[in-house]
Coordinates of C-alpha atoms in Angstrom, one line a residue:
Chain A
M24 CA 35.0 -17.4 -4.2
D25 CA 33.7 -15.8 -1.0
N26 CA 32.0 -17.8 1.7
G27 CA 29.1 -16.1 3.2
S28 CA 25.4 -16.1 3.8
V29 CA 22.5 -13.8 3.0
E30 CA 19.5 -13.8 5.1
N31 CA 16.0 -12.8 3.9
G32 CA 17.2 -13.7 0.5
F33 CA 15.2 -14.3 -2.7
I34 CA 16.7 -16.5 -5.3
V35 CA 16.1 -15.6 -9.0
D36 CA 17.4 -18.1 -11.4
L37 CA 18.3 -16.6 -14.8
S38 CA 20.6 -19.2 -15.9
N39 CA 18.3 -20.2 -18.7
A40 CA 18.1 -16.7 -20.2
K41 CA 19.6 -16.7 -23.8
N42 CA 20.7 -13.1 -23.9
T43 CA 21.0 -10.0 -21.8
S44 CA 17.7 -8.5 -22.9
Q45 CA 15.8 -11.7 -22.1
L46 CA 17.6 -11.9 -18.7
I47 CA 16.6 -8.3 -17.8
Y48 CA 13.0 -8.9 -19.0
E49 CA 12.7 -12.0 -16.9
L50 CA 14.3 -10.3 -13.9
S51 CA 11.9 -7.3 -14.1
S52 CA 8.9 -9.5 -14.3
I53 CA 10.0 -11.5 -11.2
L54 CA 10.8 -8.4 -9.2
D55 CA 7.3 -7.2 -9.9
L56 CA 6.0 -10.0 -7.6
P57 CA 5.1 -9.0 -4.1
E58 CA 7.2 -11.8 -2.7
A59 CA 10.4 -10.2 -4.1
R60 CA 9.9 -6.8 -2.2
N61 CA 12.4 -5.8 0.3
K62 CA 14.5 -8.9 -0.2
K63 CA 18.1 -9.4 -0.9
I64 CA 18.0 -10.6 -4.4
C65 CA 20.3 -13.5 -5.1
L66 CA 20.9 -14.0 -8.9
K67 CA 21.8 -17.3 -10.6
L68 CA 23.3 -16.2 -13.8
G69 CA 24.6 -19.5 -15.1
D70 CA 27.3 -19.0 -17.7
T71 CA 26.0 -15.8 -19.1
D72 CA 28.8 -13.3 -19.8
L73 CA 28.1 -9.8 -18.4
N74 CA 30.3 -6.9 -18.4
Q75 CA 30.5 -4.2 -15.7
S76 CA 27.9 -1.8 -17.3
Q77 CA 25.4 -4.6 -17.9
L78 CA 25.8 -5.7 -14.3
L79 CA 25.5 -2.2 -13.1
S80 CA 22.2 -1.7 -15.0
I81 CA 20.9 -4.9 -13.5
K82 CA 21.9 -3.6 -10.1
A83 CA 20.0 -0.3 -10.9
L84 CA 17.0 -2.3 -12.0
I85 CA 16.9 -4.2 -8.7
D86 CA 17.4 -1.0 -6.7
S87 CA 14.5 0.7 -8.6
M88 CA 12.2 -2.2 -7.7
Q89 CA 12.8 -1.7 -4.0
G90 CA 15.2 -4.7 -3.8
E91 CA 18.8 -5.0 -3.0
I92 CA 21.3 -7.2 -4.7
G93 CA 22.4 -9.9 -2.2
L94 CA 24.9 -12.0 -4.2
I95 CA 25.3 -13.5 -7.6
D96 CA 26.1 -17.0 -8.6
T97 CA 27.9 -17.2 -11.9
A98 CA 30.0 -19.7 -13.9
S99 CA 31.4 -16.9 -16.2
A100 CA 34.8 -15.5 -15.3
Q101 CA 33.9 -12.2 -17.0
T102 CA 30.8 -11.8 -14.9
K103 CA 32.6 -12.7 -11.8
A104 CA 35.3 -10.1 -12.4
A105 CA 32.7 -7.5 -13.2
A106 CA 30.9 -8.2 -10.0
E107 CA 34.0 -8.1 -8.0
N108 CA 34.8 -4.7 -9.5
L109 CA 31.4 -3.5 -8.3
S110 CA 31.9 -5.1 -5.0
I111 CA 29.0 -7.5 -5.4
L112 CA 29.2 -10.7 -3.4
V113 CA 29.9 -13.7 -5.6
S114 CA 29.1 -17.0 -4.2
E115 CA 27.6 -20.4 -5.0
L116 CA 24.0 -20.5 -4.1
K117 CA 22.6 -23.1 -1.8
N118 CA 19.2 -23.1 -0.3
E119 CA 18.9 -23.7 3.4
V120 CA 15.6 -23.1 4.9
E121 CA 14.7 -23.4 8.5
V122 CA 11.4 -25.1 9.1
E123 CA 9.4 -24.7 12.2
P124 CA 9.0 -28.3 13.6
E125 CA 5.3 -28.2 14.3
H126 CA 4.6 -27.0 10.7
Q127 CA 5.1 -30.0 8.4
A128 CA 5.7 -27.9 5.3
T129 CA 6.1 -29.4 1.8
Q130 CA 9.1 -28.4 -0.3
E131 CA 6.8 -26.0 -2.2
E132 CA 5.8 -24.3 1.0
I133 CA 9.3 -24.0 2.2
D134 CA 10.2 -22.2 -1.0
T135 CA 7.2 -20.0 -0.4
V136 CA 8.4 -18.7 2.9
L137 CA 11.7 -18.3 1.3
G138 CA 13.9 -17.5 4.2
I139 CA 16.9 -18.4 2.1
V140 CA 20.3 -18.6 3.6
T141 CA 23.1 -19.3 1.2
T142 CA 26.3 -20.9 2.2
V143 CA 29.1 -22.8 0.5
D144 CA 28.2 -26.0 2.2
E145 CA 29.3 -28.8 -0.1
N146 CA 27.4 -31.5 1.8
N147 CA 24.1 -30.1 0.7
E148 CA 23.9 -31.9 -2.6
E149 CA 20.5 -33.3 -1.9
K150 CA 18.7 -29.9 -1.9
Q151 CA 20.5 -29.0 -5.0
E152 CA 18.7 -31.7 -6.9
N153 CA 15.4 -30.2 -6.0
I154 CA 15.9 -27.0 -8.0
P155 CA 13.0 -26.4 -10.3
L156 CA 13.0 -27.9 -13.7
T157 CA 12.5 -24.9 -15.9
P158 CA 13.0 -22.1 -13.5
I159 CA 12.9 -18.4 -13.9
A160 CA 12.6 -17.9 -10.2
D161 CA 12.8 -20.4 -7.4
F162 CA 9.6 -19.3 -5.9
S163 CA 6.2 -20.9 -5.4
E164 CA 3.3 -19.5 -3.6
V165 CA 0.4 -20.8 -1.6
A166 CA -2.5 -18.6 -2.5
E167 CA -4.9 -20.6 -0.3
A168 CA -8.5 -21.1 0.4
G169 CA -9.0 -21.3 4.1
G170 CA -5.4 -22.4 4.7
L171 CA -2.2 -20.4 4.6
I172 CA -2.3 -16.8 3.7
L173 CA 0.7 -15.1 2.3
N174 CA -0.2 -11.8 0.8
G175 CA -3.1 -10.6 2.9
D176 CA -6.0 -11.2 0.7
S177 CA -6.3 -14.7 -0.6
K178 CA -7.5 -15.5 -4.1
Y179 CA -10.1 -18.0 -3.0
V180 CA -12.2 -18.5 0.1
M181 CA -13.9 -21.7 1.1
M182 CA -17.7 -21.8 0.7
D183 CA -19.9 -22.9 3.6
T184 CA -22.1 -25.4 1.7
T185 CA -23.9 -26.9 4.7
G186 CA -27.5 -27.0 4.0
I187 CA -26.9 -26.4 0.4
L188 CA -25.0 -29.5 -0.8
P189 CA -26.4 -32.9 -0.1
D190 CA -24.0 -34.9 2.3
E191 CA -24.7 -38.2 0.8
Q192 CA -21.5 -38.2 -1.2
K193 CA -18.7 -40.4 0.3
N194 CA -15.2 -39.2 -0.2
H195 CA -12.6 -41.7 -1.3
E196 CA -9.0 -41.7 -2.5
E197 CA -8.2 -42.7 -6.0
N198 CA -5.2 -42.1 -8.2
P199 CA -6.4 -40.1 -11.1
E200 CA -3.7 -41.8 -13.2
S201 CA -5.8 -45.0 -13.3
L202 CA -8.7 -43.1 -15.1
P203 CA -9.0 -42.4 -18.7
T204 CA -8.4 -38.9 -20.1
L205 CA -10.4 -36.7 -22.4
Y206 CA -8.1 -34.6 -24.4
L207 CA -9.4 -31.5 -26.0
N208 CA -7.8 -28.9 -28.2
R209 CA -10.3 -26.0 -28.2
T210 CA -11.6 -23.0 -26.4
L211 CA -14.4 -23.7 -24.0
R212 CA -17.0 -20.8 -24.1
S213 CA -19.6 -19.5 -21.8
G214 CA -22.5 -22.0 -21.4
Q215 CA -20.4 -25.0 -22.6
T216 CA -20.1 -27.9 -20.2
I217 CA -17.6 -30.7 -20.3
S218 CA -18.4 -33.6 -18.1
Y219 CA -16.3 -36.8 -18.1
E220 CA -15.8 -40.0 -16.1
G221 CA -12.1 -39.5 -16.0
N222 CA -9.5 -36.7 -16.4
I223 CA -10.0 -33.7 -18.5
F224 CA -7.1 -32.1 -20.4
I225 CA -7.8 -29.0 -22.4
V226 CA -5.3 -27.2 -24.5
G227 CA -6.9 -23.7 -24.7
D228 CA -8.8 -21.4 -22.4
A229 CA -11.9 -22.2 -20.4
H230 CA -13.9 -19.0 -20.4
P231 CA -16.0 -17.7 -17.6
G232 CA -19.5 -19.3 -17.7
S233 CA -18.1 -22.6 -18.8
E234 CA -18.2 -25.8 -16.7
L235 CA -15.6 -28.6 -16.3
I236 CA -16.7 -31.6 -14.3
A237 CA -14.4 -34.5 -14.1
K238 CA -14.2 -37.7 -12.1
G239 CA -10.4 -37.2 -11.9
D240 CA -8.1 -34.3 -12.6
I241 CA -8.8 -31.2 -14.6
T242 CA -5.8 -29.7 -16.4
V243 CA -6.2 -26.5 -18.5
W244 CA -3.3 -25.5 -20.7
G245 CA -4.5 -21.9 -20.7
I246 CA -6.6 -19.6 -18.6
L247 CA -9.3 -21.3 -16.5
G248 CA -12.1 -18.9 -15.9
G249 CA -15.2 -20.9 -15.4
I250 CA -16.2 -23.5 -12.8
A251 CA -14.0 -26.5 -12.4
H252 CA -15.0 -29.6 -10.4
A253 CA -12.4 -32.3 -10.1
G254 CA -13.0 -35.5 -8.3
A255 CA -16.7 -34.9 -8.8
H256 CA -17.5 -38.3 -7.4
G257 CA -15.7 -37.6 -4.2
N258 CA -12.1 -38.3 -5.0
V259 CA -10.1 -36.2 -2.6
N260 CA -6.8 -36.8 -4.5
A261 CA -8.1 -34.9 -7.7
K262 CA -6.4 -31.7 -8.7
V263 CA -7.2 -28.7 -10.8
R264 CA -4.3 -27.3 -12.8
A265 CA -4.1 -24.3 -15.1
L266 CA -1.6 -22.0 -16.5
K267 CA -3.7 -19.3 -14.8
L268 CA -6.3 -20.2 -12.2
N269 CA -9.0 -17.6 -12.4
A270 CA -11.9 -20.0 -11.9
I271 CA -15.0 -18.4 -10.5
Q272 CA -15.4 -21.5 -8.3
L273 CA -13.0 -24.4 -7.6
R274 CA -14.6 -27.6 -6.5
I275 CA -12.7 -30.7 -5.5
A276 CA -14.7 -33.6 -4.2
G277 CA -17.3 -32.2 -1.9
L278 CA -15.4 -29.0 -1.1
Y279 CA -16.2 -25.7 -2.8
A280 CA -14.2 -22.6 -2.9
R281 CA -15.3 -19.3 -4.5
R282 CA -13.0 -16.6 -5.9
N283 CA -12.7 -13.9 -3.3
D284 CA -14.8 -10.7 -4.0
T285 CA -11.7 -8.6 -3.4
Y286 CA -9.6 -10.5 -6.0
N287 CA -9.7 -8.5 -9.2
V288 CA -9.3 -10.5 -12.4
P289 CA -8.1 -8.2 -15.3
Y290 CA -10.5 -8.0 -18.2
V291 CA -7.8 -9.2 -20.4
Q292 CA -4.7 -11.1 -19.4
K293 CA -2.1 -8.9 -21.0
S294 CA 1.1 -10.7 -20.0
N295 CA 2.3 -13.8 -21.7
E296 CA 4.1 -14.9 -18.6
F297 CA 2.3 -17.6 -16.7
T298 CA 3.1 -19.3 -13.5
P299 CA 1.2 -22.5 -13.5
E300 CA -1.1 -23.1 -10.6
V301 CA -2.5 -26.2 -9.0
A302 CA -5.4 -26.5 -6.6
V303 CA -5.3 -29.5 -4.2
L304 CA -7.2 -30.6 -1.2
E305 CA -5.3 -30.3 2.1
N306 CA -6.8 -30.5 5.5
N307 CA -10.4 -30.0 4.4
S308 CA -9.6 -26.9 2.4
I309 CA -8.6 -26.2 -1.1
V310 CA -5.0 -24.9 -1.4
I311 CA -3.5 -23.3 -4.4
Y312 CA 0.2 -23.7 -5.2
K313 CA 1.9 -21.5 -7.8
K314 CA 4.7 -23.6 -8.9
L315 CA 7.5 -24.2 -11.2
R316 CA 8.3 -27.6 -10.0
R317 CA 6.7 -30.7 -11.3
D318 CA 4.7 -33.0 -9.0
E319 CA 6.5 -35.8 -7.6
Chain B
M8 CA -47.3 -13.2 3.8
S9 CA -48.2 -13.0 0.2
G10 CA -45.6 -11.3 -1.8
R11 CA -46.0 -9.4 -5.0
V12 CA -44.6 -10.9 -8.2
I13 CA -43.3 -8.2 -10.6
V14 CA -41.9 -9.1 -14.0
I15 CA -39.3 -6.6 -15.5
T16 CA -39.5 -6.8 -19.3
S17 CA -38.9 -4.8 -22.4
G18 CA -39.0 -6.8 -25.7
K19 CA -35.9 -5.1 -27.0
G20 CA -32.5 -6.1 -25.6
G21 CA -30.0 -3.8 -24.0
V22 CA -32.4 -1.2 -22.7
G23 CA -31.5 -2.0 -19.0
K24 CA -33.9 -4.8 -17.8
T25 CA -31.2 -6.5 -15.8
T26 CA -29.8 -3.3 -14.4
T27 CA -33.2 -2.3 -13.4
S28 CA -34.0 -5.6 -11.8
A29 CA -30.8 -5.5 -9.8
N30 CA -31.2 -1.9 -8.7
I31 CA -34.9 -2.0 -7.8
G32 CA -34.4 -5.3 -6.0
T33 CA -31.5 -3.9 -4.0
A34 CA -33.5 -0.7 -3.2
L35 CA -36.5 -2.6 -2.1
A36 CA -34.4 -4.9 0.1
K37 CA -32.6 -1.8 1.6
A38 CA -35.9 -0.4 2.5
G39 CA -36.5 -3.5 4.7
N40 CA -38.4 -5.8 2.3
K41 CA -37.7 -9.5 1.8
V42 CA -36.9 -9.7 -1.9
V43 CA -36.1 -12.5 -4.3
L44 CA -34.7 -11.8 -7.8
I45 CA -35.3 -14.5 -10.3
D46 CA -33.1 -14.6 -13.5
T47 CA -35.1 -16.2 -16.2
D48 CA -32.6 -15.5 -18.9
I49 CA -31.5 -19.1 -19.0
G50 CA -28.3 -19.6 -21.2
L51 CA -27.5 -15.9 -21.1
R52 CA -27.5 -15.0 -17.5
N53 CA -26.2 -11.6 -16.3
L54 CA -28.1 -10.8 -13.1
D55 CA -25.6 -12.6 -10.9
L56 CA -22.8 -10.5 -12.4
L57 CA -24.5 -7.2 -11.8
L58 CA -25.0 -8.2 -8.2
G59 CA -21.5 -9.6 -7.9
L60 CA -22.8 -13.0 -6.9
E61 CA -21.5 -15.2 -9.7
N62 CA -18.9 -16.9 -7.5
R63 CA -21.6 -18.0 -5.0
I64 CA -23.9 -19.9 -7.3
V65 CA -24.1 -23.6 -6.6
Y66 CA -27.6 -24.4 -7.9
T67 CA -29.7 -22.7 -10.5
I68 CA -33.4 -22.5 -11.4
V69 CA -32.9 -25.5 -13.7
D70 CA -31.6 -27.6 -10.8
V71 CA -34.7 -26.6 -8.9
V72 CA -37.2 -27.6 -11.6
E73 CA -35.3 -30.8 -12.4
G74 CA -35.3 -31.8 -8.7
R75 CA -31.7 -31.8 -8.0
C76 CA -32.1 -29.4 -5.1
K77 CA -34.7 -27.7 -3.0
L78 CA -35.8 -24.1 -3.9
K79 CA -34.3 -22.9 -0.6
Q80 CA -30.9 -24.3 -1.5
A81 CA -30.7 -22.5 -4.7
L82 CA -31.3 -19.0 -3.3
V83 CA -28.1 -17.1 -3.2
K84 CA -28.0 -14.5 -0.4
D85 CA -26.7 -11.1 -1.3
K86 CA -23.3 -10.0 0.0
K87 CA -24.4 -6.8 1.7
N88 CA -28.2 -7.3 2.2
P89 CA -29.5 -10.5 3.8
N90 CA -33.0 -9.5 2.8
L91 CA -32.1 -10.0 -0.8
S92 CA -31.5 -13.2 -2.5
L93 CA -31.1 -14.4 -6.1
L94 CA -32.4 -17.4 -8.0
A95 CA -29.9 -17.7 -10.7
A96 CA -30.5 -18.8 -14.2
A97 CA -28.5 -21.8 -15.6
Q98 CA -25.8 -20.8 -18.1
T99 CA -25.3 -24.1 -19.7
R100 CA -29.0 -24.7 -20.8
D101 CA -31.6 -22.9 -22.8
K102 CA -35.1 -21.4 -22.3
S103 CA -36.9 -24.7 -22.9
A104 CA -35.4 -26.1 -19.7
V105 CA -38.1 -24.4 -17.7
S106 CA -41.9 -24.3 -18.4
E107 CA -44.5 -21.7 -17.6
E108 CA -46.1 -23.9 -15.0
Q109 CA -42.8 -24.5 -13.3
L110 CA -42.1 -20.8 -13.0
K111 CA -45.6 -20.1 -11.7
D112 CA -45.0 -22.8 -9.1
I113 CA -41.7 -21.3 -8.0
C114 CA -43.3 -17.8 -7.8
E115 CA -46.2 -19.2 -5.7
K116 CA -43.7 -20.9 -3.3
L117 CA -41.5 -17.7 -3.0
K118 CA -44.6 -15.5 -2.3
K119 CA -45.1 -17.2 1.0
D120 CA -42.0 -15.8 2.7
N121 CA -41.1 -12.8 0.6
D122 CA -42.5 -9.3 0.1
F123 CA -41.4 -8.9 -3.5
I124 CA -40.4 -11.4 -6.2
L125 CA -38.8 -9.6 -9.2
V126 CA -38.6 -11.6 -12.4
D127 CA -35.9 -10.5 -14.8
C128 CA -37.2 -11.4 -18.2
P129 CA -35.0 -12.2 -21.2
A130 CA -35.3 -10.1 -24.4
G131 CA -37.7 -11.2 -27.0
I132 CA -41.3 -12.4 -26.9
E133 CA -40.8 -16.2 -27.2
Q134 CA -40.6 -18.9 -24.6
G135 CA -38.4 -17.0 -22.2
F136 CA -40.8 -14.1 -22.1
Q137 CA -43.8 -16.4 -21.7
N138 CA -42.0 -18.2 -18.8
A139 CA -41.1 -15.0 -17.0
V140 CA -44.6 -13.5 -17.2
A141 CA -46.3 -16.7 -16.1
G142 CA -46.1 -16.2 -12.4
A143 CA -46.4 -12.4 -12.3
S144 CA -49.3 -10.2 -11.5
E145 CA -47.5 -6.9 -12.1
A146 CA -45.1 -5.7 -14.8
I147 CA -42.6 -3.0 -15.3
V148 CA -41.8 -2.3 -19.0
V149 CA -38.4 -0.8 -19.5
T150 CA -37.7 1.3 -22.5
T151 CA -35.4 4.0 -23.7
P152 CA -36.3 7.2 -25.6
E153 CA -35.5 5.6 -29.0
M154 CA -38.0 4.6 -31.7
S155 CA -37.0 1.0 -31.8
A156 CA -37.1 0.5 -28.1
I157 CA -40.6 2.2 -28.0
R158 CA -41.8 0.0 -30.9
D159 CA -40.9 -3.1 -29.0
A160 CA -42.2 -1.8 -25.7
D161 CA -45.5 -1.1 -27.4
R162 CA -45.7 -4.8 -28.6
I163 CA -44.9 -5.9 -25.0
I164 CA -47.5 -3.8 -23.5
G165 CA -50.0 -5.2 -25.9
L166 CA -49.0 -8.8 -24.9
L167 CA -49.3 -7.9 -21.2
A168 CA -52.6 -6.2 -21.5
A169 CA -54.0 -9.4 -23.2
R170 CA -53.0 -11.4 -20.1
E171 CA -55.7 -11.5 -17.4
E172 CA -53.2 -12.3 -14.6
I173 CA -51.3 -9.1 -15.2
E174 CA -53.2 -6.6 -13.0
S175 CA -51.0 -3.6 -13.6
Y176 CA -48.2 -2.6 -15.9
K177 CA -46.0 0.5 -15.6
L178 CA -43.4 2.2 -17.8
L179 CA -39.9 2.8 -16.7
L180 CA -38.0 5.2 -19.0
N181 CA -34.3 4.4 -18.9
R182 CA -31.2 6.3 -20.1
V183 CA -32.8 9.7 -20.4
R184 CA -30.4 12.5 -21.4
P185 CA -31.9 15.8 -20.5
N186 CA -29.3 17.8 -22.5
L187 CA -30.3 15.9 -25.6
I188 CA -34.0 16.5 -24.9
A189 CA -33.2 20.2 -24.5
T190 CA -31.7 20.4 -28.0
N191 CA -34.5 18.3 -29.4
D192 CA -32.2 15.5 -30.2
M193 CA -34.0 13.1 -28.0
M194 CA -37.6 12.3 -27.4
S195 CA -39.0 13.9 -24.3
V196 CA -40.5 12.0 -21.4
E197 CA -43.9 13.4 -22.3
D198 CA -43.6 12.2 -25.9
V199 CA -42.8 8.7 -24.8
V200 CA -45.7 8.6 -22.3
E201 CA -48.0 9.9 -24.9
L202 CA -46.8 7.4 -27.6
L203 CA -47.2 4.4 -25.3
A204 CA -50.2 5.6 -23.4
C205 CA -48.9 4.0 -20.2
D206 CA -48.3 5.2 -16.7
L207 CA -44.8 6.0 -15.6
I208 CA -43.1 4.5 -12.6
G209 CA -39.7 6.0 -13.1
I210 CA -37.4 8.1 -15.2
I211 CA -33.8 7.1 -14.9
P212 CA -31.1 9.5 -16.3
E213 CA -28.2 8.2 -18.2
D214 CA -25.3 7.7 -15.8
T215 CA -21.8 6.7 -16.7
G216 CA -21.5 5.4 -13.1
I217 CA -23.7 2.4 -14.3
I218 CA -20.8 1.1 -16.4
S219 CA -18.4 0.7 -13.5
S220 CA -21.1 -0.4 -11.1
T221 CA -22.1 -3.2 -13.5
N222 CA -18.5 -4.2 -14.0
K223 CA -17.9 -4.2 -10.3
G224 CA -21.0 -6.1 -9.5
D225 CA -22.3 -3.5 -7.1
P226 CA -25.7 -1.9 -8.0
I227 CA -25.7 1.9 -8.3
V228 CA -28.5 2.3 -5.7
N229 CA -25.8 1.6 -3.2
D230 CA -24.1 4.9 -4.3
E231 CA -25.9 7.6 -2.4
K232 CA -24.4 10.3 -4.6
S233 CA -25.5 8.9 -8.0
L234 CA -28.6 10.5 -9.6
A235 CA -29.5 7.3 -11.3
G236 CA -29.3 5.5 -8.0
Q237 CA -31.6 8.2 -6.5
A238 CA -34.0 7.6 -9.4
Y239 CA -34.0 3.8 -8.8
R240 CA -34.6 4.4 -5.0
N241 CA -37.6 6.5 -5.9
V242 CA -38.9 3.8 -8.2
A243 CA -38.7 1.3 -5.3
R244 CA -40.6 3.8 -3.0
R245 CA -43.3 4.1 -5.7
I246 CA -43.6 0.3 -5.9
M247 CA -44.1 0.3 -2.1
G248 CA -47.0 2.7 -2.6
E249 CA -45.4 6.0 -1.7
E250 CA -46.1 9.2 -3.7
V251 CA -42.7 10.4 -4.9
E252 CA -42.2 13.2 -7.3
F253 CA -40.2 12.5 -10.4
L254 CA -36.7 13.9 -10.3
N255 CA -36.3 17.2 -12.0
L256 CA -33.6 16.2 -14.4
E257 CA -33.6 19.7 -16.0
E258 CA -31.8 20.9 -12.9
D259 CA -28.8 19.1 -13.9
K260 CA -27.6 22.0 -16.1
N261 CA -24.1 22.6 -17.1
F262 CA -22.0 25.5 -15.7
I263 CA -22.9 28.0 -18.5
G264 CA -26.5 27.2 -18.1
K265 CA -26.2 28.0 -14.4
I266 CA -24.5 31.3 -15.1
K267 CA -27.2 32.1 -17.6
D268 CA -29.9 31.4 -15.1
F269 CA -28.1 33.6 -12.5
F270 CA -28.0 36.6 -14.9
E271 CA -31.6 36.2 -16.0
K272 CA -32.7 36.1 -12.3
T273 CA -30.6 39.1 -11.5
I274 CA -31.8 41.2 -14.4
K275 CA -35.4 40.3 -13.5
E276 CA -34.8 41.5 -9.9
I277 CA -33.2 44.7 -11.1
K278 CA -36.1 45.4 -13.4
A279 CA -38.5 44.7 -10.6
K280 CA -36.7 47.3 -8.5
I281 CA -36.8 50.0 -11.2

């Protein structure tokens, strides 16, 4: 196995793919992401057996999506041999990210910036454990609302509510885990409001025009399109989670963010591929993480 | 300052009350007036969508009447025009959340610092209509050249005429299609005016641009090239007291029509020479 490193890399983990067609499907949906453009794609193929022509078509797919194949990580001898025949670098993937000292980034953010260098450094076991739980790709994104901007236009912008909201509300920190949870298995439609002194968990979509107001967290196992207010009594630890965060407004404690006018939500979500998103309060602004990793 | 309160109503749904409210409001504000749009369609609000202001709403008219906020806090400023603001309807309540007196009170308060208060009325003649009309002294009745819309407009005009507070009511004919009028498939403007015996304040041609403008949340009056936008701007000027001629929609002929016109004109000229 070669030693080497790839700069400006982008790791795509396909080790969970059950067959070649699923693998290619997942890969193409990931390469669609703006984050993957002009990157050296590093593929984690697990123990999938690929022959030379299959590997060649994957290479062609990456080329066609303005990418470049950096290296592949495989446990399969057949794949390894095929890659070597095509002179594709085969290596074991390790994540090494350089973090600027003044920027105290979380692990999610680190993955966001994704300056990935791969080496065959065996001492790096710790980082290896942090690999996402059910990964397709090892990426996560900070969409932001007033904080970090990755792709130019942000999805949310903070609202200036001075003079609009009363400032009597005191912020406090509370662990939402200690609160009761309302569990609903339904679609929330326009005009419907769910207000609860605890956490709200909805299996289904919350349509535009609906309202969710919770003392604790709001989690929507579906598309969130209405207004969501987590930590409505001022709990700054509250979060809003959804498979797709399209909320017209996101409110956490006393902070409000509105969806950016330039952000276009498709009339119908055609894709069945979701990247769960979570909105949290950070430094007086609502920040959205797209993530595949579970909260610690 | 004492602003004018104009209710935009129709009886029938889907004839373009909300589109008309958004466009006339925007046009009046663009002409330098201070304008407030009030959406009284509580429970089925749309005006915010047409203006692209949905994401900015914090308080609604119901919060105002129930004392959760001051009137000023509930006014949402337009993205483009600071002269224009919206008092949104609540989506999670129904028409009974607001009473006629409360709406009258809101209109009275808004009159003090605004030139125009446009009240977008819900369809129907029930509580929502009664609320919307309560504070108004003028009305614009929107209709389309269809029998059902005209029947409902007639009913509304009757109700408006019976109210002493309504000093004037005008007709706005929406979604006019000159090519269908030419082939006798649609009632002409004159027919509608005669049927309803009511003064016209505007004729708006059918315009496919309305669909995308509605979806984008950008009123069509902002599109200088659109004929419907032009027609709405003219309505705004008429409301401001200007004399503006109605658009000649017949001019909007197709290519063959234009060629026909050209030949007829040339033949006439040749005949005159001979």
